[in-house]
């Protein structure tokens, strides 16, 4: 009863055609990932090499957090930096030296590429190597790109974590099988999941990212990894290149999603089925009880996801299978078929799956299908509300604790609240 | 390269968006990579607009760069024109597109659209948001006001009822919405007709007839100065120089407008809602006399605020600065008039240092200064963009005109400890409600220990240790400040006495005393040192 019952093939949309569009995309670039990544790695600093636009974006996305001693900044490229590349490299070195002199507690410095730095082909990986010579072993200098031309929103985290994989120490050949949980999670959620995994009897567990940026877990052929987030295609590939084995699982949203996710690990580590059921039962029951609060508001309601974070498919699956919502269209900025296979299989075959975006055309489809709730970015939410649509702004789903058993109720509430508010307001 | 955590201004294409979003029927085609749409949420969230900004982004990606992006650009232009049916199309590049050297203007003009196409050259690596807004407005006026052949050129002045244009209000402008209402009230009292308000609320057709006015009223030079100068040259329209922020400036403004319109200023001068002068003269305001105020913002608002602070509230301006270099000359002149060093910088760390060094009792600034002041435990009010969502209020809240002066009085005085409260804090400092730890009712952290019984040894919660605990990338002066604390020792007696000083001036007293002791090479601070220093720094 706990194992994901294979759904009838007609119900899934694993092989359904995907609507691929290109045009204006109303999405964030990968730089935005810094806003939550720097909270997760308190000893790391993120230096974006970009334009005033990049700095302005981070400021807008970070909101008031920007003033709480942020560990991110932008080295703003100026006209004189564009005059010649040698100059830009010297300038970058100067900025990095100044920064590290003032922040001696920093252990890892990420040089984050942006659209302007990529277009002028400022070689940040070479800069990272050059600067590493001057700052190792005190500071590790790592490079990745969060540019909009290459990454969408959460893909910034993927690029960041993938850049850390080469720094993970090799796992000794005789080492015990290790479980690796991949994806930045709020500390409280990570602790809950680690507790459950250990209670199952899996003791050799690592997390990527680690809370101490230099304390990276080892990786090797005896590593089995679970993705906690759906947007980690490059990171998974990099781990596989080092011999680690991906454990296919739905993502840990809701009572069933979390159960199935843990189950994938339990099976890989040969955990006794009865022990698995006994271990997850209390959390699973608690999650189901918590979901009941929102069910009345959500059951039978239709939902339309605009592309944002790649969380759309797993969240739609959760809302459909556990709360009875009806997905109309699920937009995702990027569809990783393999990682999403178990999610797609659980979605009703009537669902339109779209990848990429032409925002104006997609909004036409929102208007035509009149969903009960539309999940979208903050640039679209108020305009849609003004047209009479109820919306849930998507970014909150990335910043809030939503994974695991004990957040299932909160996750449902995030979708129930706008509908309840629509019903209570008399203005 | 400039190391930056916080920027006062966005890139210039944000300024162009502010102009386009303010207008009703122009569309902006922005050659930009994926991600630049973040700017939309400034308008939909901070200004709470119920419509998307009229901007189409071409959203090029890495895989497009090797190819011909012209097709991408032209199909975006075709789609935008077909869908939004604008009366004019602005085309330009964001910072990344500027680097790939596509030519948006050339590509759009080659399409031979049947609407005016206004190319924008906004250098992203040397200019910023205000400049972008100013340049965009200027290009729109230049293109559309000239382009309409049905309009008589130059306009005939001296029409029966004088007409004026209101220039400068834009989307995402600090209180622009309500300032327009106040200025319209004044013009109505003077019998002056508003010809066009632009860019806010204007259509392309409105811009076309901008030359029909007799003169221009420039509300925000940051946005309208360039266009107004062009209109003065080409349409012989003089424009106003006074910014009507503050009671006296409003009076000057009315006189200036009346002179330009050749009408009697009296009907506009006797407005009953001008409560600010009496509020300021009433005895409760006596405590405001000589309060030291540090002012920072855009040049227009900062200069106007300094005049109000000195002449209308009796404050002393102890610092004056702006972040927009375009108006640095005006700010320098104002700073000279107030006898302070002008601070022209867009580096918030420099502003923070200047504020810490000036020991103001009130900070008037932007959202950034609000956070600096919070960190330093100094009262603060916001006078200028950039601002956050709470400074786009639902209520009527102008800065300009007589009602604006009322608003300034309330919003600047409110964060200060009011006279009576200040008096009570000093008199009853050992009382459980007024002891050191209780703080003032207007500071949120004051409530932390409000219910705790007074304890003479209680550590004050609001000790403004300005120089320590700041962002570690703050310049060296901060570090020096903390060195001083270790060099000079306080005697127990002096330390106890220091704690009797109200918390909101204690940090200043501590610092002044330490500086005094250090300058005289004193090894320790006694009771006498404390009072010697007080006498030395007495004003």
mmCIF file with all atom_site columns, C-alpha atoms in Angstrom, chain A residues 22-29 47 49 51-53 55-57 59-60 64 66-67 69-70 72-82 88 91-92 94-95 98-99 102-103 105 115-116 119-120 122 148-152 358-361 363-364 367 378-380 382-383 386, chain B residues 1-7 9-11 13-14 33-38 40-42 44-45 48-52 55-65 72 79 83-84 95-96 99-100 123 125-129 346 367-368 371 375 388 469-476:
data_model
loop_
_atom_site.group_PDB
_atom_site.id
_atom_site.type_symbol
_atom_site.label_atom_id
_atom_site.label_alt_id
_atom_site.label_comp_id
_atom_site.label_asym_id
_atom_site.label_entity_id
_atom_site.label_seq_id
_atom_site.pdbx_PDB_ins_code
_atom_site.Cartn_x
_atom_site.Cartn_y
_atom_site.Cartn_z
_atom_site.occupancy
_atom_site.B_iso_or_equiv
_atom_site.pdbx_formal_charge
_atom_site.auth_seq_id
_atom_site.auth_comp_id
_atom_site.auth_asym_id
_atom_site.auth_atom_id
_atom_site.pdbx_PDB_model_num
ATOM 1   C CA . UNK A 1 22  ? 10.099 29.822 -28.069 1.00 0.00 ? 22  UNK A CA 1
ATOM 2   C CA . UNK A 1 23  ? 9.547  33.517 -27.769 1.00 0.00 ? 23  UNK A CA 1
ATOM 3   C CA . UNK A 1 24  ? 9.604  35.913 -24.866 1.00 0.00 ? 24  UNK A CA 1
ATOM 4   C CA . UNK A 1 25  ? 10.367 34.120 -21.628 1.00 0.00 ? 25  UNK A CA 1
ATOM 5   C CA . UNK A 1 26  ? 9.170  35.661 -18.414 1.00 0.00 ? 26  UNK A CA 1
ATOM 6   C CA . UNK A 1 27  ? 11.683 33.913 -16.158 1.00 0.00 ? 27  UNK A CA 1
ATOM 7   C CA . UNK A 1 28  ? 14.626 34.698 -13.909 1.00 0.00 ? 28  UNK A CA 1
ATOM 8   C CA . UNK A 1 29  ? 18.181 33.914 -14.887 1.00 0.00 ? 29  UNK A CA 1
ATOM 9   C CA . UNK A 1 47  ? 30.860 37.274 -6.691  1.00 0.00 ? 47  UNK A CA 1
ATOM 10  C CA . UNK A 1 49  ? 31.002 39.345 -12.706 1.00 0.00 ? 49  UNK A CA 1
ATOM 11  C CA . UNK A 1 51  ? 26.683 44.506 -15.374 1.00 0.00 ? 51  UNK A CA 1
ATOM 12  C CA . UNK A 1 52  ? 24.637 46.929 -13.350 1.00 0.00 ? 52  UNK A CA 1
ATOM 13  C CA . UNK A 1 53  ? 21.615 44.951 -14.543 1.00 0.00 ? 53  UNK A CA 1
ATOM 14  C CA . UNK A 1 55  ? 23.428 43.832 -9.526  1.00 0.00 ? 55  UNK A CA 1
ATOM 15  C CA . UNK A 1 56  ? 19.962 45.318 -9.900  1.00 0.00 ? 56  UNK A CA 1
ATOM 16  C CA . UNK A 1 57  ? 18.435 41.875 -10.445 1.00 0.00 ? 57  UNK A CA 1
ATOM 17  C CA . UNK A 1 59  ? 18.914 43.471 -5.357  1.00 0.00 ? 59  UNK A CA 1
ATOM 18  C CA . UNK A 1 60  ? 15.357 43.087 -6.622  1.00 0.00 ? 60  UNK A CA 1
ATOM 19  C CA . UNK A 1 64  ? 15.396 43.315 2.119   1.00 0.00 ? 64  UNK A CA 1
ATOM 20  C CA . UNK A 1 66  ? 20.432 42.456 0.797   1.00 0.00 ? 66  UNK A CA 1
ATOM 21  C CA . UNK A 1 67  ? 21.138 44.413 3.952   1.00 0.00 ? 67  UNK A CA 1
ATOM 22  C CA . UNK A 1 69  ? 25.419 41.284 5.577   1.00 0.00 ? 69  UNK A CA 1
ATOM 23  C CA . UNK A 1 70  ? 24.939 39.428 2.342   1.00 0.00 ? 70  UNK A CA 1
ATOM 24  C CA . UNK A 1 72  ? 27.150 38.068 -2.492  1.00 0.00 ? 72  UNK A CA 1
ATOM 25  C CA . UNK A 1 73  ? 28.079 41.058 -4.602  1.00 0.00 ? 73  UNK A CA 1
ATOM 26  C CA . UNK A 1 74  ? 28.566 42.105 -8.189  1.00 0.00 ? 74  UNK A CA 1
ATOM 27  C CA . UNK A 1 75  ? 31.788 43.232 -9.805  1.00 0.00 ? 75  UNK A CA 1
ATOM 28  C CA . UNK A 1 76  ? 30.166 45.640 -12.219 1.00 0.00 ? 76  UNK A CA 1
ATOM 29  C CA . UNK A 1 77  ? 31.872 45.736 -15.602 1.00 0.00 ? 77  UNK A CA 1
ATOM 30  C CA . UNK A 1 78  ? 32.465 49.297 -16.707 1.00 0.00 ? 78  UNK A CA 1
ATOM 31  C CA . UNK A 1 79  ? 33.280 50.873 -19.999 1.00 0.00 ? 79  UNK A CA 1
ATOM 32  C CA . UNK A 1 80  ? 37.029 50.779 -19.390 1.00 0.00 ? 80  UNK A CA 1
ATOM 33  C CA . UNK A 1 81  ? 36.875 47.036 -18.682 1.00 0.00 ? 81  UNK A CA 1
ATOM 34  C CA . UNK A 1 82  ? 35.423 46.512 -22.125 1.00 0.00 ? 82  UNK A CA 1
ATOM 35  C CA . UNK A 1 88  ? 39.355 43.201 -17.190 1.00 0.00 ? 88  UNK A CA 1
ATOM 36  C CA . UNK A 1 91  ? 40.454 44.496 -12.499 1.00 0.00 ? 91  UNK A CA 1
ATOM 37  C CA . UNK A 1 92  ? 38.841 41.231 -11.447 1.00 0.00 ? 92  UNK A CA 1
ATOM 38  C CA . UNK A 1 94  ? 41.948 43.556 -7.763  1.00 0.00 ? 94  UNK A CA 1
ATOM 39  C CA . UNK A 1 95  ? 38.291 43.232 -6.786  1.00 0.00 ? 95  UNK A CA 1
ATOM 40  C CA . UNK A 1 98  ? 40.005 43.543 -1.921  1.00 0.00 ? 98  UNK A CA 1
ATOM 41  C CA . UNK A 1 99  ? 37.011 41.376 -1.146  1.00 0.00 ? 99  UNK A CA 1
ATOM 42  C CA . UNK A 1 102 ? 37.979 42.234 4.018   1.00 0.00 ? 102 UNK A CA 1
ATOM 43  C CA . UNK A 1 103 ? 36.188 38.928 4.425   1.00 0.00 ? 103 UNK A CA 1
ATOM 44  C CA . UNK A 1 105 ? 36.162 34.165 7.072   1.00 0.00 ? 105 UNK A CA 1
ATOM 45  C CA . UNK A 1 115 ? 25.481 37.249 -19.789 1.00 0.00 ? 115 UNK A CA 1
ATOM 46  C CA . UNK A 1 116 ? 27.920 40.163 -20.230 1.00 0.00 ? 116 UNK A CA 1
ATOM 47  C CA . UNK A 1 119 ? 29.526 37.411 -24.231 1.00 0.00 ? 119 UNK A CA 1
ATOM 48  C CA . UNK A 1 120 ? 32.841 39.218 -23.849 1.00 0.00 ? 120 UNK A CA 1
ATOM 49  C CA . UNK A 1 122 ? 35.954 36.775 -19.931 1.00 0.00 ? 122 UNK A CA 1
ATOM 50  C CA . UNK A 1 148 ? 20.392 34.157 -18.582 1.00 0.00 ? 148 UNK A CA 1
ATOM 51  C CA . UNK A 1 149 ? 21.617 33.034 -21.975 1.00 0.00 ? 149 UNK A CA 1
ATOM 52  C CA . UNK A 1 150 ? 22.510 29.644 -20.479 1.00 0.00 ? 150 UNK A CA 1
ATOM 53  C CA . UNK A 1 151 ? 20.490 29.117 -17.295 1.00 0.00 ? 151 UNK A CA 1
ATOM 54  C CA . UNK A 1 152 ? 16.938 29.631 -16.067 1.00 0.00 ? 152 UNK A CA 1
ATOM 55  C CA . UNK A 1 358 ? 6.161  32.346 -25.591 1.00 0.00 ? 358 UNK A CA 1
ATOM 56  C CA . UNK A 1 359 ? 4.619  34.270 -22.747 1.00 0.00 ? 359 UNK A CA 1
ATOM 57  C CA . UNK A 1 360 ? 1.956  36.128 -24.680 1.00 0.00 ? 360 UNK A CA 1
ATOM 58  C CA . UNK A 1 361 ? 0.674  32.973 -26.349 1.00 0.00 ? 361 UNK A CA 1
ATOM 59  C CA . UNK A 1 363 ? -1.241 33.852 -21.390 1.00 0.00 ? 363 UNK A CA 1
ATOM 60  C CA . UNK A 1 364 ? -3.797 33.511 -24.182 1.00 0.00 ? 364 UNK A CA 1
ATOM 61  C CA . UNK A 1 367 ? -7.324 33.186 -20.454 1.00 0.00 ? 367 UNK A CA 1
ATOM 62  C CA . UNK A 1 378 ? 5.679  38.171 -9.827  1.00 0.00 ? 378 UNK A CA 1
ATOM 63  C CA . UNK A 1 379 ? 5.825  40.018 -13.125 1.00 0.00 ? 379 UNK A CA 1
ATOM 64  C CA . UNK A 1 380 ? 2.594  38.325 -14.186 1.00 0.00 ? 380 UNK A CA 1
ATOM 65  C CA . UNK A 1 382 ? -0.782 41.112 -10.267 1.00 0.00 ? 382 UNK A CA 1
ATOM 66  C CA . UNK A 1 383 ? -1.688 41.705 -13.929 1.00 0.00 ? 383 UNK A CA 1
ATOM 67  C CA . UNK A 1 386 ? -6.371 42.387 -12.186 1.00 0.00 ? 386 UNK A CA 1
ATOM 68  C CA . UNK B 2 1   ? 35.160 47.033 -12.194 1.00 0.00 ? 1   UNK B CA 1
ATOM 69  C CA . UNK B 2 2   ? 33.188 48.347 -9.307  1.00 0.00 ? 2   UNK B CA 1
ATOM 70  C CA . UNK B 2 3   ? 32.398 46.078 -6.372  1.00 0.00 ? 3   UNK B CA 1
ATOM 71  C CA . UNK B 2 4   ? 28.773 46.605 -5.556  1.00 0.00 ? 4   UNK B CA 1
ATOM 72  C CA . UNK B 2 5   ? 26.215 45.034 -3.257  1.00 0.00 ? 5   UNK B CA 1
ATOM 73  C CA . UNK B 2 6   ? 23.530 47.664 -3.566  1.00 0.00 ? 6   UNK B CA 1
ATOM 74  C CA . UNK B 2 7   ? 22.859 50.087 -6.358  1.00 0.00 ? 7   UNK B CA 1
ATOM 75  C CA . UNK B 2 9   ? 20.035 53.210 -9.761  1.00 0.00 ? 9   UNK B CA 1
ATOM 76  C CA . UNK B 2 10  ? 19.303 50.419 -12.172 1.00 0.00 ? 10  UNK B CA 1
ATOM 77  C CA . UNK B 2 11  ? 20.748 50.260 -15.682 1.00 0.00 ? 11  UNK B CA 1
ATOM 78  C CA . UNK B 2 13  ? 17.010 50.531 -19.907 1.00 0.00 ? 13  UNK B CA 1
ATOM 79  C CA . UNK B 2 14  ? 15.098 50.498 -16.606 1.00 0.00 ? 14  UNK B CA 1
ATOM 80  C CA . UNK B 2 33  ? 18.668 37.865 -22.894 1.00 0.00 ? 33  UNK B CA 1
ATOM 81  C CA . UNK B 2 34  ? 16.456 35.591 -20.847 1.00 0.00 ? 34  UNK B CA 1
ATOM 82  C CA . UNK B 2 35  ? 16.191 36.898 -17.306 1.00 0.00 ? 35  UNK B CA 1
ATOM 83  C CA . UNK B 2 36  ? 15.996 40.635 -17.953 1.00 0.00 ? 36  UNK B CA 1
ATOM 84  C CA . UNK B 2 37  ? 12.229 40.387 -17.471 1.00 0.00 ? 37  UNK B CA 1
ATOM 85  C CA . UNK B 2 38  ? 12.971 40.582 -13.732 1.00 0.00 ? 38  UNK B CA 1
ATOM 86  C CA . UNK B 2 40  ? 8.731  43.766 -14.816 1.00 0.00 ? 40  UNK B CA 1
ATOM 87  C CA . UNK B 2 41  ? 8.196  42.974 -11.179 1.00 0.00 ? 41  UNK B CA 1
ATOM 88  C CA . UNK B 2 42  ? 9.454  46.398 -10.111 1.00 0.00 ? 42  UNK B CA 1
ATOM 89  C CA . UNK B 2 44  ? 3.893  44.979 -10.884 1.00 0.00 ? 44  UNK B CA 1
ATOM 90  C CA . UNK B 2 45  ? 5.051  44.554 -7.292  1.00 0.00 ? 45  UNK B CA 1
ATOM 91  C CA . UNK B 2 48  ? 1.573  47.456 -7.679  1.00 0.00 ? 48  UNK B CA 1
ATOM 92  C CA . UNK B 2 49  ? 0.484  47.959 -11.269 1.00 0.00 ? 49  UNK B CA 1
ATOM 93  C CA . UNK B 2 50  ? -2.305 45.739 -12.486 1.00 0.00 ? 50  UNK B CA 1
ATOM 94  C CA . UNK B 2 51  ? -0.848 45.585 -16.008 1.00 0.00 ? 51  UNK B CA 1
ATOM 95  C CA . UNK B 2 52  ? 2.373  44.240 -17.399 1.00 0.00 ? 52  UNK B CA 1
ATOM 96  C CA . UNK B 2 55  ? 7.833  45.826 -22.931 1.00 0.00 ? 55  UNK B CA 1
ATOM 97  C CA . UNK B 2 56  ? 8.655  42.903 -25.201 1.00 0.00 ? 56  UNK B CA 1
ATOM 98  C CA . UNK B 2 57  ? 11.983 41.183 -24.611 1.00 0.00 ? 57  UNK B CA 1
ATOM 99  C CA . UNK B 2 58  ? 13.576 39.305 -27.492 1.00 0.00 ? 58  UNK B CA 1
ATOM 100 C CA . UNK B 2 59  ? 14.944 36.721 -25.009 1.00 0.00 ? 59  UNK B CA 1
ATOM 101 C CA . UNK B 2 60  ? 17.971 35.546 -26.928 1.00 0.00 ? 60  UNK B CA 1
ATOM 102 C CA . UNK B 2 61  ? 19.853 32.561 -25.598 1.00 0.00 ? 61  UNK B CA 1
ATOM 103 C CA . UNK B 2 62  ? 23.393 31.251 -25.900 1.00 0.00 ? 62  UNK B CA 1
ATOM 104 C CA . UNK B 2 63  ? 22.496 29.067 -28.890 1.00 0.00 ? 63  UNK B CA 1
ATOM 105 C CA . UNK B 2 64  ? 21.247 32.130 -30.800 1.00 0.00 ? 64  UNK B CA 1
ATOM 106 C CA . UNK B 2 65  ? 24.496 34.043 -30.511 1.00 0.00 ? 65  UNK B CA 1
ATOM 107 C CA . UNK B 2 72  ? 14.641 36.814 -33.774 1.00 0.00 ? 72  UNK B CA 1
ATOM 108 C CA . UNK B 2 79  ? 4.501  40.072 -33.004 1.00 0.00 ? 79  UNK B CA 1
ATOM 109 C CA . UNK B 2 83  ? -0.509 42.126 -30.571 1.00 0.00 ? 83  UNK B CA 1
ATOM 110 C CA . UNK B 2 84  ? -0.257 45.459 -28.775 1.00 0.00 ? 84  UNK B CA 1
ATOM 111 C CA . UNK B 2 95  ? 23.558 45.634 -21.497 1.00 0.00 ? 95  UNK B CA 1
ATOM 112 C CA . UNK B 2 96  ? 24.241 42.215 -23.033 1.00 0.00 ? 96  UNK B CA 1
ATOM 113 C CA . UNK B 2 99  ? 27.888 43.886 -26.403 1.00 0.00 ? 99  UNK B CA 1
ATOM 114 C CA . UNK B 2 100 ? 26.783 41.637 -29.247 1.00 0.00 ? 100 UNK B CA 1
ATOM 115 C CA . UNK B 2 123 ? 25.092 53.079 -22.945 1.00 0.00 ? 123 UNK B CA 1
ATOM 116 C CA . UNK B 2 125 ? 28.311 50.509 -19.023 1.00 0.00 ? 125 UNK B CA 1
ATOM 117 C CA . UNK B 2 126 ? 28.629 54.211 -18.395 1.00 0.00 ? 126 UNK B CA 1
ATOM 118 C CA . UNK B 2 127 ? 25.112 55.508 -17.692 1.00 0.00 ? 127 UNK B CA 1
ATOM 119 C CA . UNK B 2 128 ? 22.296 54.627 -15.324 1.00 0.00 ? 128 UNK B CA 1
ATOM 120 C CA . UNK B 2 129 ? 18.560 54.585 -14.757 1.00 0.00 ? 129 UNK B CA 1
ATOM 121 C CA . UNK B 2 346 ? 26.752 55.909 -5.628  1.00 0.00 ? 346 UNK B CA 1
ATOM 122 C CA . UNK B 2 367 ? 15.508 52.970 1.199   1.00 0.00 ? 367 UNK B CA 1
ATOM 123 C CA . UNK B 2 368 ? 19.234 52.389 1.651   1.00 0.00 ? 368 UNK B CA 1
ATOM 124 C CA . UNK B 2 371 ? 18.628 50.563 6.530   1.00 0.00 ? 371 UNK B CA 1
ATOM 125 C CA . UNK B 2 375 ? 21.721 49.801 11.817  1.00 0.00 ? 375 UNK B CA 1
ATOM 126 C CA . UNK B 2 388 ? 10.448 49.921 -1.473  1.00 0.00 ? 388 UNK B CA 1
ATOM 127 C CA . UNK B 2 469 ? 29.518 45.293 13.683  1.00 0.00 ? 469 UNK B CA 1
ATOM 128 C CA . UNK B 2 470 ? 29.142 46.769 10.255  1.00 0.00 ? 470 UNK B CA 1
ATOM 129 C CA . UNK B 2 471 ? 29.533 44.919 7.036   1.00 0.00 ? 471 UNK B CA 1
ATOM 130 C CA . UNK B 2 472 ? 33.119 43.717 7.030   1.00 0.00 ? 472 UNK B CA 1
ATOM 131 C CA . UNK B 2 473 ? 33.693 45.131 3.574   1.00 0.00 ? 473 UNK B CA 1
ATOM 132 C CA . UNK B 2 474 ? 33.129 48.585 4.998   1.00 0.00 ? 474 UNK B CA 1
ATOM 133 C CA . UNK B 2 475 ? 36.158 50.817 4.576   1.00 0.00 ? 475 UNK B CA 1
ATOM 134 C CA . UNK B 2 476 ? 38.927 51.153 7.122   1.00 0.00 ? 476 UNK B CA 1
#
